[in-house]
Amino acid sequence: MKRRQFVGGLAAAVGAASCAGEKTDCASGTGQSAETFEWSCVTSWPPKYPGLGMAVENLAERIESASNGRLKIKVYGGGELVPAFEAFDAVSRGTVEMGHDASYYHKGKVDAAQFFTAVPFGLNYLELNGWFYYGGGLELWRELYEPFNIIPFPCGNTGVQMGGWFNREINSVDDLKGLKMRIPGLGGEVIRRAGATPVTMPGSEIFTSLQTGAIDATEWVGPYNDVSFGLHKAAKYYYYPGWQEPGAGLECMINTAAWASLPADLQAIVEISCQAITTDMMAEYTHGNAFALQQLVDDPDVEVRPFPDDVLRLLKSITHDIVRETAATDPMWDKIQKSYYAYMEKSTRNQRVTEFAYLRTRDL
Ligand code: CA
């Protein structure tokens, strides 16, 4: 590993020296280490799905072009190589070098991973990145995955989601009772305690389940993705806000041995490309959601409405109960939740006088 890095560094240095005089060599990248890598990446998304699936396709494309073809990554949709929810295991075992999904899909295996996608009433997009890169969040994430031979990288974010599609009105907490809803992660456990029945299924199965009445409600992402699945044709009521996912971060998982095999410059390219995908995806969703929401507001068969405050208050109080109870039995959960909520407490104060206060001025 050390020798490889040294050799790579030396080759890069020799390349840089020769580049000064021979521009053609620089352009063709012949000054770099010639070793090439071909990786497979499994995902939880339908192949080339807008936003989520395209983010990882874009990641592979950027890495290949930035590395001048030295690291090629073939992306597989959920179920193409391994089942949609088994990306974590495939990367952990080294069956593939890379995976892309949401860390809360590992609930039951590594429960505390949920903090790195989203927890109900938790950090938004801006805050999650602040916590990851400057507040110790990413270090905790890497510590959590270390026993599984996986190095995680933040790679994509949907921004604050929508509460979801319901085929009945939610006017009070009683309306949650008996509701069968597709909702993964901690949000699912929260609605279970509120009297509903949460179910988990890959995105590709949601529309049919909602249309046939196998489920009464679903959350998915937001207008941009929900319209692409046609969910507005399967249920009438579209509730906001996405209390369950206030800024869902996606992850790029890399097998530890595969990561160690890369020379330092390719590691840097992977890391920077993951950051670029997070920025790019947020831009895509900001744009796509604005247009898709307009379409839904104009649709006479759709009603876009807010959850009643007392419903949100109940769900928030249940969330805090679960976080506290789990902290008593799971030391890593406790360590992560302490860091997460300490960060949120400080950040909330700042968000109130900046983003929140500013957005209010638009309606004055
Ligand atoms: Ca969601």
Coordinates of C-alpha atoms in Angstrom, one line a residue, residues 35-292:
E35 CA -2.4 1.3 -13.7
T36 CA -6.1 1.0 -14.5
F37 CA -9.0 -0.2 -12.3
E38 CA -12.4 -1.6 -13.3
W39 CA -14.9 -1.5 -10.5
S40 CA -18.6 -2.6 -10.1
C41 CA -21.0 -0.5 -8.2
V42 CA -24.4 -1.9 -7.0
T43 CA -27.3 0.4 -6.0
S44 CA -30.7 0.4 -4.5
W45 CA -32.2 2.4 -7.3
P46 CA -34.1 1.5 -10.5
P47 CA -31.6 1.6 -13.3
K48 CA -30.9 5.2 -14.5
Y49 CA -33.7 6.5 -12.3
P50 CA -34.0 10.4 -12.3
G51 CA -32.0 12.0 -9.5
L52 CA -31.1 9.0 -7.3
G53 CA -30.0 6.6 -10.0
M54 CA -28.5 9.2 -12.3
A55 CA -26.5 10.6 -9.5
V56 CA -24.4 7.4 -9.3
E57 CA -24.2 7.2 -13.1
N58 CA -22.9 10.8 -13.1
L59 CA -20.4 9.8 -10.3
A60 CA -19.0 7.0 -12.4
E61 CA -18.8 9.2 -15.5
R62 CA -17.0 12.0 -13.6
I63 CA -14.5 9.7 -12.0
E64 CA -13.8 8.0 -15.4
S65 CA -13.2 11.4 -17.1
A66 CA -11.3 13.0 -14.3
S67 CA -9.0 10.0 -14.0
N68 CA -8.5 9.9 -17.8
G69 CA -10.1 6.4 -17.9
R70 CA -7.8 4.9 -15.2
L71 CA -10.8 4.2 -12.9
K72 CA -13.8 2.8 -14.7
I73 CA -17.0 2.0 -12.7
K74 CA -19.9 -0.1 -14.1
V75 CA -23.1 0.8 -12.3
Y76 CA -25.9 -1.8 -11.7
G77 CA -29.5 -0.9 -10.8
G78 CA -31.1 -2.5 -7.8
G79 CA -31.7 -6.2 -8.5
E80 CA -29.4 -6.3 -11.5
L81 CA -26.5 -7.8 -9.8
V82 CA -27.7 -8.1 -6.1
P83 CA -31.1 -7.4 -4.6
A84 CA -31.9 -3.6 -4.1
F85 CA -31.3 -3.8 -0.3
E86 CA -28.2 -5.9 -0.3
A87 CA -25.6 -3.3 -1.6
F88 CA -24.2 -3.0 1.9
D89 CA -23.5 -6.7 2.2
A90 CA -22.0 -6.9 -1.3
V91 CA -19.5 -4.1 -0.6
S92 CA -18.8 -5.5 2.9
R93 CA -17.9 -9.0 1.5
G94 CA -15.9 -7.5 -1.4
T95 CA -18.2 -9.0 -4.0
V96 CA -18.2 -5.5 -5.5
E97 CA -15.9 -2.6 -4.8
M98 CA -18.6 0.1 -4.6
G99 CA -22.2 0.7 -3.6
H100 CA -24.6 3.6 -3.7
D101 CA -27.8 3.8 -1.6
A102 CA -29.2 5.3 1.6
S103 CA -27.6 4.3 4.9
Y104 CA -31.0 4.0 6.6
Y105 CA -31.7 0.9 4.5
H106 CA -29.3 -0.9 6.9
K107 CA -31.7 -0.5 9.8
G108 CA -31.7 -3.8 11.7
K109 CA -28.1 -4.5 10.7
V110 CA -26.4 -1.3 11.8
D111 CA -29.2 0.8 13.3
A112 CA -27.2 3.9 14.0
A113 CA -26.5 4.3 10.2
Q114 CA -29.9 6.0 10.0
F115 CA -28.4 9.3 11.3
F116 CA -26.3 9.6 8.2
T117 CA -29.3 9.6 5.8
A118 CA -31.9 11.3 7.9
V119 CA -33.7 11.0 11.2
P120 CA -37.2 12.5 11.7
F121 CA -37.1 16.2 12.7
G122 CA -33.3 16.2 12.3
L123 CA -30.7 18.1 10.3
N124 CA -31.5 19.6 6.9
Y125 CA -29.2 19.5 3.8
L126 CA -27.0 22.4 4.9
E127 CA -26.7 21.3 8.5
L128 CA -26.0 17.6 7.6
N129 CA -23.1 18.7 5.4
G130 CA -21.9 21.0 8.2
W131 CA -22.0 18.1 10.6
F132 CA -20.3 15.6 8.2
Y133 CA -17.4 17.8 7.1
Y134 CA -16.8 20.1 10.1
G135 CA -18.7 18.7 13.0
G136 CA -17.3 15.2 13.3
G137 CA -20.2 13.4 11.6
L138 CA -18.2 11.8 8.9
E139 CA -15.6 10.5 11.4
L140 CA -18.4 8.8 13.4
W141 CA -19.8 7.3 10.2
R142 CA -16.5 5.8 9.2
E143 CA -16.0 4.4 12.7
L144 CA -19.5 2.8 12.5
Y145 CA -18.7 1.1 9.2
E146 CA -15.2 0.1 10.0
P147 CA -16.1 -3.4 11.3
F148 CA -17.9 -4.0 8.0
N149 CA -14.9 -3.2 5.8
I150 CA -16.7 -0.2 4.3
I151 CA -15.6 3.4 3.9
P152 CA -18.6 5.7 3.5
F153 CA -18.7 9.0 1.5
P154 CA -21.6 11.4 1.5
C155 CA -22.8 11.3 -2.1
G156 CA -26.0 13.1 -2.9
N157 CA -28.9 14.7 -1.1
T158 CA -32.5 15.1 -1.9
G159 CA -33.1 18.1 0.3
V160 CA -36.2 18.2 2.5
Q161 CA -38.7 15.7 1.3
M162 CA -42.5 15.6 1.2
G163 CA -44.6 13.9 3.8
G164 CA -46.1 11.6 1.2
W165 CA -49.2 10.4 -0.6
F166 CA -52.3 9.4 1.2
N167 CA -55.5 7.9 -0.1
R168 CA -57.3 9.4 2.9
E169 CA -57.3 12.7 4.8
I170 CA -55.1 13.1 7.9
N171 CA -57.0 15.5 10.1
S172 CA -55.9 14.3 13.5
V173 CA -53.6 11.7 15.2
D174 CA -56.5 9.2 15.1
D175 CA -56.4 9.1 11.3
L176 CA -52.9 7.5 11.5
K177 CA -54.4 4.4 13.2
G178 CA -54.5 1.4 11.0
L179 CA -52.8 3.2 8.1
K180 CA -50.5 0.9 6.1
M181 CA -47.7 3.1 4.8
R182 CA -44.5 2.5 2.9
I183 CA -41.9 4.4 5.0
P184 CA -38.4 3.2 5.7
G185 CA -36.0 3.9 8.6
L186 CA -36.8 5.5 11.9
G187 CA -39.8 7.3 10.4
G188 CA -41.4 3.9 10.0
E189 CA -40.9 3.0 13.6
V190 CA -42.4 6.3 14.6
I191 CA -45.6 5.8 12.7
R192 CA -45.8 2.3 14.1
R193 CA -46.0 3.7 17.6
A194 CA -48.6 6.1 16.4
G195 CA -50.8 3.2 15.4
A196 CA -50.0 2.8 11.7
T197 CA -48.3 -0.2 10.0
P198 CA -45.0 0.7 8.2
V199 CA -43.8 -1.3 5.3
T200 CA -40.5 -1.2 3.4
M201 CA -40.2 -1.9 -0.3
P202 CA -37.9 -0.7 -3.1
G203 CA -39.0 2.3 -5.1
S204 CA -39.9 0.2 -8.1
E205 CA -42.8 -1.5 -6.2
I206 CA -44.5 1.6 -4.7
F207 CA -46.8 2.7 -7.5
T208 CA -48.5 -0.7 -7.9
S209 CA -48.8 -1.2 -4.2
L210 CA -50.5 2.2 -3.7
Q211 CA -52.8 1.8 -6.8
T212 CA -54.0 -1.7 -5.8
G213 CA -54.6 -0.6 -2.2
A214 CA -52.0 -3.0 -0.8
I215 CA -50.8 0.1 1.0
D216 CA -52.8 3.2 2.0
A217 CA -50.0 5.7 1.8
T218 CA -46.4 6.1 0.9
E219 CA -43.6 8.6 1.2
W220 CA -41.0 8.5 -1.5
V221 CA -39.0 11.7 -2.1
G222 CA -40.5 14.9 -3.3
P223 CA -42.4 16.2 -6.3
Y224 CA -39.6 15.6 -8.9
N225 CA -39.3 11.9 -8.1
D226 CA -42.9 11.3 -7.1
V227 CA -44.3 12.5 -10.4
S228 CA -41.8 10.3 -12.3
F229 CA -43.3 7.3 -10.5
G230 CA -46.9 8.6 -11.2
L231 CA -47.8 8.5 -7.5
H232 CA -50.2 11.4 -8.1
K233 CA -52.3 9.0 -10.2
A234 CA -52.6 6.5 -7.3
A235 CA -53.5 8.8 -4.3
K236 CA -55.2 12.2 -3.9
Y237 CA -53.7 13.8 -0.8
Y238 CA -50.1 15.0 -0.9
Y239 CA -48.9 16.1 2.6
Y240 CA -46.0 18.2 3.6
P241 CA -43.4 18.7 5.1
G242 CA -41.2 15.6 5.0
W243 CA -40.8 15.4 8.8
Q244 CA -39.4 11.9 8.3
E245 CA -36.5 13.0 6.0
P246 CA -35.6 16.6 6.4
G247 CA -32.5 16.4 4.1
A248 CA -31.8 12.8 3.1
G249 CA -28.1 12.2 2.4
L250 CA -27.1 9.3 0.1
E251 CA -23.9 7.3 0.5
C252 CA -21.2 5.9 -1.7
M253 CA -19.8 2.9 0.0
I254 CA -16.3 1.6 -0.9
N255 CA -14.8 -1.7 0.2
T256 CA -11.8 -1.0 2.4
A257 CA -9.4 -3.2 0.5
A258 CA -10.5 -1.7 -2.9
W259 CA -10.0 1.8 -1.5
A260 CA -6.5 0.9 -0.3
S261 CA -5.6 -0.4 -3.8
L262 CA -6.1 3.0 -5.4
P263 CA -3.2 5.4 -5.8
A264 CA -3.6 8.7 -3.9
D265 CA -4.6 10.8 -6.9
L266 CA -7.5 8.4 -7.8
Q267 CA -8.6 8.4 -4.1
A268 CA -8.7 12.2 -4.3
I269 CA -10.7 12.0 -7.6
V270 CA -13.3 9.7 -6.0
E271 CA -13.6 11.9 -2.9
I272 CA -14.0 15.1 -4.8
S273 CA -16.4 13.5 -7.3
C274 CA -18.7 12.4 -4.4
Q275 CA -18.8 15.9 -3.1
A276 CA -19.6 17.3 -6.5
I277 CA -22.5 14.8 -6.9
T278 CA -24.0 16.1 -3.6
T279 CA -23.9 19.7 -4.9
D280 CA -25.2 18.7 -8.3
M281 CA -28.0 16.5 -7.0
M282 CA -29.2 19.3 -4.7
A283 CA -29.3 21.7 -7.7
E284 CA -31.2 19.1 -9.8
Y285 CA -33.8 18.6 -7.1
T286 CA -34.2 22.3 -6.3
H287 CA -34.9 22.8 -10.0
G288 CA -37.0 19.6 -10.6
N289 CA -39.1 19.9 -7.5
A290 CA -40.1 23.5 -8.3
F291 CA -41.5 22.5 -11.7
A292 CA -43.1 19.3 -10.6

